[in-house]
Short mmCIF file of C-alpha atoms in Angstrom, two decimals:
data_model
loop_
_atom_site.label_atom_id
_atom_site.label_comp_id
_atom_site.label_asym_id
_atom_site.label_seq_id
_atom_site.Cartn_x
_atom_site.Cartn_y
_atom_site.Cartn_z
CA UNK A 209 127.30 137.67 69.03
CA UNK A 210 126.80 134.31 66.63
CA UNK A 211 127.72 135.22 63.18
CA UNK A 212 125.37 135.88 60.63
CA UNK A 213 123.81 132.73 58.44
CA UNK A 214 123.28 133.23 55.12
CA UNK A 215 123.01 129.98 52.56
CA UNK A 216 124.53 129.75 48.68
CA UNK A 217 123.06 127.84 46.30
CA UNK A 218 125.52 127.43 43.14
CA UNK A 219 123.99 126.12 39.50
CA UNK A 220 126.59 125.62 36.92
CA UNK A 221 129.78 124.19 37.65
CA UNK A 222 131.67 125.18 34.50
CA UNK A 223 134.61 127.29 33.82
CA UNK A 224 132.59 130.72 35.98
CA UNK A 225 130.92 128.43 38.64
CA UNK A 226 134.72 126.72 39.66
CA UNK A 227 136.39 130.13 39.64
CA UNK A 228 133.62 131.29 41.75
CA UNK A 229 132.89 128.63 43.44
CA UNK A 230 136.86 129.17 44.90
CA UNK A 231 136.62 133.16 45.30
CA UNK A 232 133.59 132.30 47.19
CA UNK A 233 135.80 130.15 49.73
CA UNK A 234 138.08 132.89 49.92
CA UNK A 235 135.48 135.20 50.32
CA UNK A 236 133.75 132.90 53.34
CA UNK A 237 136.77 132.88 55.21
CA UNK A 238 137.47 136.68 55.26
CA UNK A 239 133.67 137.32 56.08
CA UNK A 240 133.86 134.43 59.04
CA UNK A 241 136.33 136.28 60.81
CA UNK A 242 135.13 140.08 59.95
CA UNK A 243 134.38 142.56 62.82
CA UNK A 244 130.17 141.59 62.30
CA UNK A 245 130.91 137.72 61.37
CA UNK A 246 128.87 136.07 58.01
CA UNK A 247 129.09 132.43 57.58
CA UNK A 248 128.43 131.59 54.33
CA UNK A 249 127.17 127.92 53.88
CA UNK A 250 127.29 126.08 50.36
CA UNK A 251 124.43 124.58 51.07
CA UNK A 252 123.88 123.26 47.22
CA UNK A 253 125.67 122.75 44.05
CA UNK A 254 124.45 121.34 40.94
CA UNK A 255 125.34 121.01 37.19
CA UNK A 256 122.71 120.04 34.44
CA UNK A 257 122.17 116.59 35.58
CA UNK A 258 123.41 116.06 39.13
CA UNK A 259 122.99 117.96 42.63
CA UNK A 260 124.66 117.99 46.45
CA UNK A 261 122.32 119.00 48.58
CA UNK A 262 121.92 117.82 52.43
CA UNK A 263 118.86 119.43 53.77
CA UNK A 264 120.64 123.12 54.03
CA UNK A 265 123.80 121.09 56.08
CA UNK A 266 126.89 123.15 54.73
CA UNK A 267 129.01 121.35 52.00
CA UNK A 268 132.77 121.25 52.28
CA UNK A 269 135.04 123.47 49.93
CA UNK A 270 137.49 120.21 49.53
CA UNK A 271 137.00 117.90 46.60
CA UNK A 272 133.04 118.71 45.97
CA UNK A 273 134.74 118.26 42.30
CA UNK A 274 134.48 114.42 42.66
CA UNK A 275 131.94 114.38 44.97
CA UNK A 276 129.30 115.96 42.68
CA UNK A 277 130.21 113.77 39.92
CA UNK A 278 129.86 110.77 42.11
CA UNK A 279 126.45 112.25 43.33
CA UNK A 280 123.26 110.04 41.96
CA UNK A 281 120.48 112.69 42.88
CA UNK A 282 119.34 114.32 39.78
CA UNK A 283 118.97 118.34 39.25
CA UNK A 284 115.23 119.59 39.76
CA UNK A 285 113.50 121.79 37.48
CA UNK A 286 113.52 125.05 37.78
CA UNK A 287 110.78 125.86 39.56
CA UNK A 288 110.77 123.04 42.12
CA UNK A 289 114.52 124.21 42.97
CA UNK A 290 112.77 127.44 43.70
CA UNK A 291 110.27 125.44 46.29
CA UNK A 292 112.98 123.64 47.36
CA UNK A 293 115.54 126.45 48.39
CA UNK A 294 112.35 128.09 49.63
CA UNK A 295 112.07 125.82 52.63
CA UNK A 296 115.48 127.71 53.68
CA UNK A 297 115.68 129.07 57.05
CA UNK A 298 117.59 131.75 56.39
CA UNK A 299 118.64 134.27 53.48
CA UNK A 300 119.40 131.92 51.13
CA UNK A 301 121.04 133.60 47.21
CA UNK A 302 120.94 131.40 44.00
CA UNK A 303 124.26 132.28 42.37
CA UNK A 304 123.13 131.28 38.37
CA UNK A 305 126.55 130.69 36.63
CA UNK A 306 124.42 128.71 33.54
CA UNK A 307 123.24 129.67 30.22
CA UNK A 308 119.72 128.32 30.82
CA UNK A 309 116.80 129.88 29.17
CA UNK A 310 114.38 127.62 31.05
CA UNK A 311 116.62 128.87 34.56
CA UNK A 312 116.39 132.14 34.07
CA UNK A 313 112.66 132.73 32.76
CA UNK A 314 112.18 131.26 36.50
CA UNK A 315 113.55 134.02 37.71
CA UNK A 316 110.11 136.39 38.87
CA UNK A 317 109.03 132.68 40.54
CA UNK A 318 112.58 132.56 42.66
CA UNK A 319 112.94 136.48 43.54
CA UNK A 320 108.90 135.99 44.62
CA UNK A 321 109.67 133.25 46.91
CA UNK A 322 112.11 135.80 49.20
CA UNK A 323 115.30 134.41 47.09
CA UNK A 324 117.85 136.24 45.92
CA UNK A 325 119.70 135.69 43.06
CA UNK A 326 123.43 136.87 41.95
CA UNK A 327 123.92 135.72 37.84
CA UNK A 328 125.61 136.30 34.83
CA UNK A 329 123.08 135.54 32.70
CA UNK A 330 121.97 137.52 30.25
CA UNK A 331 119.12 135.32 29.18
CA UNK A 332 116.90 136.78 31.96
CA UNK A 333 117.35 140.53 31.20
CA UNK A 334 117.16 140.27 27.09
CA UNK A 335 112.87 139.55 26.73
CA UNK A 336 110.53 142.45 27.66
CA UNK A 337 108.20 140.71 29.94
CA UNK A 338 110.62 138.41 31.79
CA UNK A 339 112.10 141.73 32.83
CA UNK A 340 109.50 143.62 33.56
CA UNK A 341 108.26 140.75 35.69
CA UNK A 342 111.46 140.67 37.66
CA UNK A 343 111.52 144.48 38.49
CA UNK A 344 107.69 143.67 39.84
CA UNK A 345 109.09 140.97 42.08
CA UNK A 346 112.44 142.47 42.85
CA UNK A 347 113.63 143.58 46.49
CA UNK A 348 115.34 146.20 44.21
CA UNK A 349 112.14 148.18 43.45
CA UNK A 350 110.98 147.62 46.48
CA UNK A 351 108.77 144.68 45.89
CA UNK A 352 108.40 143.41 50.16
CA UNK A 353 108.94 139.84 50.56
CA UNK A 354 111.18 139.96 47.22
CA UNK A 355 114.26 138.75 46.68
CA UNK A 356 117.48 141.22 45.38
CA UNK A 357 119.21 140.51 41.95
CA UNK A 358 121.82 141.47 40.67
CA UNK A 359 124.03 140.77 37.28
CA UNK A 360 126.56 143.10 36.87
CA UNK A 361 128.93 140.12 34.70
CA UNK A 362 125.78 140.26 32.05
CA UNK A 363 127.30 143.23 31.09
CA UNK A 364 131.63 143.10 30.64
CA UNK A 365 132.24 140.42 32.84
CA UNK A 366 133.85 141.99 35.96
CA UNK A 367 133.78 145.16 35.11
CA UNK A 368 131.76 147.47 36.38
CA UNK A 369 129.26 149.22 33.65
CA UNK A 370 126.10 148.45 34.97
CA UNK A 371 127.00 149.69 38.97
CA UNK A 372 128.35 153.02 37.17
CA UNK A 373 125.14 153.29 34.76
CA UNK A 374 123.25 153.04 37.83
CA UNK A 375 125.01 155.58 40.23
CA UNK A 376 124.87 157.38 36.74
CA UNK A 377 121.21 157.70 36.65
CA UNK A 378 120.37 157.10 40.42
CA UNK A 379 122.48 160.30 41.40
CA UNK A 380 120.20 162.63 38.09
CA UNK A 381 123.07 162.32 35.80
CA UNK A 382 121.27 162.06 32.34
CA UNK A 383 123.06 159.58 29.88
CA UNK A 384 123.18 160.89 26.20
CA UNK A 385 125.23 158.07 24.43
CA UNK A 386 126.81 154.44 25.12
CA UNK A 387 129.06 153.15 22.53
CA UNK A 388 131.93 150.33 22.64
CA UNK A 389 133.42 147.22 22.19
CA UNK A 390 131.08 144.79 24.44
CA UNK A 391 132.50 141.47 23.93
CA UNK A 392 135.82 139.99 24.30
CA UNK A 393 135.47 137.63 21.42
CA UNK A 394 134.74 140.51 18.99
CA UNK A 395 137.58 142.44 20.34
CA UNK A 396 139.96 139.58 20.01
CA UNK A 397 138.38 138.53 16.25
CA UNK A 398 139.62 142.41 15.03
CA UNK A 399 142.30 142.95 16.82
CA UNK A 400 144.05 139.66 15.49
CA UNK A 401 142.30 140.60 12.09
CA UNK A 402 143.19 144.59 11.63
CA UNK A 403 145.32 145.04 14.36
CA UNK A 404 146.59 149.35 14.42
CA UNK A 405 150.23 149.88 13.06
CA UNK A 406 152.57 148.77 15.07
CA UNK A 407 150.89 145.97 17.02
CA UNK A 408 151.67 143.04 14.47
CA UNK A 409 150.11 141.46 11.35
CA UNK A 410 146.71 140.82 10.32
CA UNK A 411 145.44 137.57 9.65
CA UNK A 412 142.54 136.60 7.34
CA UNK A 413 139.26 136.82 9.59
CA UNK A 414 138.55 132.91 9.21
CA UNK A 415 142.12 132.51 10.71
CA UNK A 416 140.92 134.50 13.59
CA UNK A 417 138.10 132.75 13.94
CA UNK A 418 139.69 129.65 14.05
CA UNK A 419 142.30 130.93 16.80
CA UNK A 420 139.33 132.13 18.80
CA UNK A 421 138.10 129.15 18.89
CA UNK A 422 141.13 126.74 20.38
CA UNK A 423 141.53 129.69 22.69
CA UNK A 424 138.16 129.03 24.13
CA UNK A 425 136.93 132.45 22.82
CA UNK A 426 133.99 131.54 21.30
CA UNK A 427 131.34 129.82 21.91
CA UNK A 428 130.95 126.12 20.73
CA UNK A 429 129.34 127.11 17.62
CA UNK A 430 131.34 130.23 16.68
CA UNK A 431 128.55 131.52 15.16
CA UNK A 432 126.97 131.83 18.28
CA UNK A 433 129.15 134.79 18.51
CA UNK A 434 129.27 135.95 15.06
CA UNK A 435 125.66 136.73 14.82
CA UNK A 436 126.05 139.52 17.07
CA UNK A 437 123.23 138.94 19.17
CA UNK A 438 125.63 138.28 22.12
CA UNK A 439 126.37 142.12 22.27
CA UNK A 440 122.67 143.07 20.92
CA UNK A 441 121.71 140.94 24.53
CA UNK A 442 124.05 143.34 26.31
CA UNK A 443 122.77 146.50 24.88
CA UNK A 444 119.26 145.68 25.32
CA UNK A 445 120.31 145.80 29.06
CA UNK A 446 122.09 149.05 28.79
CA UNK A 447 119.14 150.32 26.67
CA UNK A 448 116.63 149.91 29.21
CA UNK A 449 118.48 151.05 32.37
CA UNK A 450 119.11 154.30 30.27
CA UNK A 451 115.44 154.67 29.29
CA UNK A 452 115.26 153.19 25.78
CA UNK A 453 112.52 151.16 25.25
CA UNK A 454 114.02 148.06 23.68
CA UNK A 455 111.41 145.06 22.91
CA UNK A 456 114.03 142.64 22.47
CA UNK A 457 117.28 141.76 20.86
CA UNK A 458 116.11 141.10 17.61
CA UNK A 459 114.30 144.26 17.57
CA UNK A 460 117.19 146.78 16.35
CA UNK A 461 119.72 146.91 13.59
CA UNK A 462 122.22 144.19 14.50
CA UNK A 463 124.65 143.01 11.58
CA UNK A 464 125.42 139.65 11.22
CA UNK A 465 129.22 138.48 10.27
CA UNK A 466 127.84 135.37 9.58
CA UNK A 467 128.06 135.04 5.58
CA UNK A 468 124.60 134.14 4.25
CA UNK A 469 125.90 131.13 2.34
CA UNK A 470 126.92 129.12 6.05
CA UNK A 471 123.85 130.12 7.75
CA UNK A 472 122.56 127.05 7.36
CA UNK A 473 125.32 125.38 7.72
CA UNK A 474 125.01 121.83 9.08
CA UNK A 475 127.80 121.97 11.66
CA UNK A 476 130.25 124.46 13.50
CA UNK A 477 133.18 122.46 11.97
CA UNK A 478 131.57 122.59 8.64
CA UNK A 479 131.21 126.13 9.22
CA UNK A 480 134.44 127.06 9.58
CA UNK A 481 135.88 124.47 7.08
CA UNK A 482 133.93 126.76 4.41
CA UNK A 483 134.76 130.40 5.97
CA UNK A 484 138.17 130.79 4.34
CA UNK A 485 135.96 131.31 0.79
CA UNK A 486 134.32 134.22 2.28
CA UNK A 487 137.59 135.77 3.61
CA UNK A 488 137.22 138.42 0.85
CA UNK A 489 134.41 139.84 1.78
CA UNK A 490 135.76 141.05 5.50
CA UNK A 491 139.36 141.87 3.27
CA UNK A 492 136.90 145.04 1.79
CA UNK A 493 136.21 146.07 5.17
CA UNK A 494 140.17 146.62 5.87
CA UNK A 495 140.64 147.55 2.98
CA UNK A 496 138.59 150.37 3.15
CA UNK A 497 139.43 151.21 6.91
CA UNK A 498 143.07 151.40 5.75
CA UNK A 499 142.16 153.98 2.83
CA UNK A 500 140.30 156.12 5.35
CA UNK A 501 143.71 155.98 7.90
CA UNK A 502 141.43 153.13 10.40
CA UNK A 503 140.93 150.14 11.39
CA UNK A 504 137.33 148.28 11.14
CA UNK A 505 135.74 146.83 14.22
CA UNK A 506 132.20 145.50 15.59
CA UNK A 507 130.48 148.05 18.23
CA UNK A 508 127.49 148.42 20.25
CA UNK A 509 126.17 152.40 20.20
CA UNK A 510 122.94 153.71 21.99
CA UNK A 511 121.50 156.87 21.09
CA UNK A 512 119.37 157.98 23.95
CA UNK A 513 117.50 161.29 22.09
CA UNK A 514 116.71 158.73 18.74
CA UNK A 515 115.76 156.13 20.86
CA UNK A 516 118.41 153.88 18.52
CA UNK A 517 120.13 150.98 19.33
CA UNK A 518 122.81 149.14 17.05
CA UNK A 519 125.41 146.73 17.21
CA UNK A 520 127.92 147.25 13.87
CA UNK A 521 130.83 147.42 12.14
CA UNK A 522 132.20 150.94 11.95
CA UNK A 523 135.73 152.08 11.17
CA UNK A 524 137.65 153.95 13.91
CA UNK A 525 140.85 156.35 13.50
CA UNK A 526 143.69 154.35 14.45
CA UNK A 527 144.27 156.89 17.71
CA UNK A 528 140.72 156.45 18.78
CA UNK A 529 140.22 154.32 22.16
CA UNK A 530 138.34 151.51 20.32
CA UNK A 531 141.12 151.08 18.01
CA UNK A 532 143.59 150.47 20.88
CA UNK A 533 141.68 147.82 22.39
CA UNK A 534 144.53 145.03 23.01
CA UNK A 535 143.57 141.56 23.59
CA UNK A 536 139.77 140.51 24.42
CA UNK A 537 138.79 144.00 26.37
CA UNK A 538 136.25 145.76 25.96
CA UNK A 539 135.76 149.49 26.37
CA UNK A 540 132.48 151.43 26.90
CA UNK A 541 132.01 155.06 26.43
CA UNK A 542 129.62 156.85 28.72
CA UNK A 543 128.49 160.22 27.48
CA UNK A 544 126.29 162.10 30.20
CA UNK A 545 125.28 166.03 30.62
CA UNK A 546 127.39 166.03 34.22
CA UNK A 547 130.60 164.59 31.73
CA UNK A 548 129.94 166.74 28.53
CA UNK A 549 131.73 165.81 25.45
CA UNK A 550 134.61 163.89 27.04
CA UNK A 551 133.05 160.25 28.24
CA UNK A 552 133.21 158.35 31.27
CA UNK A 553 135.45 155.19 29.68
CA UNK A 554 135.49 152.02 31.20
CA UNK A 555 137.88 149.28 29.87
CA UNK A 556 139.30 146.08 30.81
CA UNK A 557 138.93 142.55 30.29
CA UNK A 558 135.70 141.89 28.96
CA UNK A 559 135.54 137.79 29.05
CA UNK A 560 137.54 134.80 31.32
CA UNK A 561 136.36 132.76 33.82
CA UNK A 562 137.67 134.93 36.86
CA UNK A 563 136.99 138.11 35.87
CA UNK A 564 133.44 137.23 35.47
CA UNK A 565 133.27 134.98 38.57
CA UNK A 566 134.23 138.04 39.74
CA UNK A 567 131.48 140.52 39.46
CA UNK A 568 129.20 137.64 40.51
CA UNK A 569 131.07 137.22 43.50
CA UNK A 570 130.69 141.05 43.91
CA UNK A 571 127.31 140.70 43.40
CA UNK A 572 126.90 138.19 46.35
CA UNK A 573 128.40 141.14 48.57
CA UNK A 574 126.03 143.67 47.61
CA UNK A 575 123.31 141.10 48.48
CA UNK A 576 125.08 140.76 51.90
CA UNK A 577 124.94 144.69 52.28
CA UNK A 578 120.90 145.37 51.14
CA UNK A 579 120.27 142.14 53.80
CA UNK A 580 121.71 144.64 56.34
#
């Protein structure tokens, strides 16, 4: 029997779309010569400016690197790479490894059009409507002629929170509570800043900062991160698989660790040239956590009977989970009636490029199995 044909499309070539893009080989090779054979075809790559793409003629895994940047044929918009991958002859999946807004509003267009998509993104998953129009044109909910998404790496990179919320819910298990540590550059910011006894020195929080930043941590802008709507994103997703009604991101208590005075700030280096004179204000925070026998740190918590969402600081016993974190992880607590007062916990790395390449990569395979 000829082996299965199934086409990848890959957008975004950065630090998730290489790691991916190599798992994928991997992942081609092992599927090739599997009992029920898949070939998997990268049929297109692209980056913000530049695309390969040969008329759906399979690209080679060896030195596409140099060969997209020597490529003169410009990335289409949005929607006309959804007409274009359209014209695919057979199950084609857009694996999104950008941050584009513009990409993933597209979304209900591509999933419409019979493709399916395997992201990261949480862009997608944050707005009311553009989420409610993808569960109307998702394969997922049954929508015939739709394509299947999937995004478990919106949520904790590889690990797997949103494929446990939903076997959670899917199987009648009621979730009461969510709480954690959802991103890897807030874990690393307080674990450097107020790490538990034992586990080294603090450092003044612009100093962490300023390390998370050369370590690639953060984003470009560090306040990007420090605004906390990176993890508000993430629970907003949570929120909504676990029947809150969340309008958007900006619609629940989220507190900003972005002093008021460098809002406006005209630059990210100016920005962190000036956070050393607000040191003092995070030093009460430790202070205080140290009085109280804890250690401070920024959480997400969703309470499913108050319908409340908020991402926080809070001060944790130094022998609670949280406080242990080591590193970037995260850690999510899953209370449920079937788990009573002792939560489901789910910790690991929470941010790197092949972790999250990872759970998209997983995501491709769970494509592979609903095309069954």
């Amino acid at each position: 029997m000829p082996p299965r044909q199934v086409n990848i499309a890959v957008i975004g070539t950065g630090g998730v779309g290489t790691a991916f893009i190599s798992q994928l080989e991997t992942l081609s090779k092992r599927l090739a010569s599997a009992p029920s054979p898949t070939s998997l075809n990268l049929v297109l790559l692209a980056r913000s400016t530049k695309m390969l793409f040969n008329d759906f003629t399979p690209l080679s895994f060896t030195n596409w690197t140099s060969t997209l940047s020597s490529s003169t044929t410009p990335t289409p918009s949005p929607s006309d790479l959804a007409s274009l991958l359209s014209k695919s002859k057979d199950p084609i999946i857009l694996v999104d490894n950008t941050s584009s807004q513009e990409l993933a509003d597209t979304y209900p267009l591509i999933l419409q059009k019979g493709i399916h998509i395997a992201t990261a993104s949480k862009k997608a998953f944050s707005a009311r409507t553009t989420w409610n129009a993808i569960q109307s044109a998702s394969a997922n909910n049954g929508h015939t002629g739709g394509g299947y998404i999937y995004h478990e790496s919106s949520v904790g990179a590889g690990l797997p929170i949103l494929t446990t919320i939903h076997d959670l819910v899917d199987t009648g298990d009621r979730v009461t509570k969510i709480e954690g540590v959802f991103s890897g550059t807030m874990s690393f910011l307080f674990n450097s800043f107020q790490p538990v006894p034992g586990a080294g020195t603090g450092v003044p929080f612009s100093a962490a900062v300023r390390e998370a930043k050369e370590k690639g941590y953060t984003e470009p802008d560090p306040r990007d991160d420090l605004n906390g709507l990176d993890v508000a994103r993430k629970l907003t997703i949570l929120a909504r698989l676990v029947g809150v009604d969340v309008e958007s991101p900006t619609s629940f208590e989220v507190q900003s660790l972005i002093p008021k005075e460098l809002e406006s700030a005209g630059s990210a280096d100016e920005f962190l040239a000036r956070l050393p004179e607000y040191d003092g204000k995070m030093k009460a925070y430790e202070t205080t956590a140290k009085a109280m026998g804890g250690v401070v740190r920024y959480v997400g918590k969703i309470d499913v009977a108050k319908g409340e969402v908020r991402c926080l600081l809070e001060i944790f016993k130094v022998d609670h989970p949280i406080a242990a974190l080591k590193g970037s992880d995260n850690i999510v607590s899953i209370y449920t009636e079937r788990y009573g007062a002792n939560p489901l916990i789910i910790q690991g790395a929470g941010a790197g490029a092949e972790v999250t390449a990872m759970g998209v990569t997983a995501d491709v395979l769970r494509i592979l199995r609903a095309l069954h």
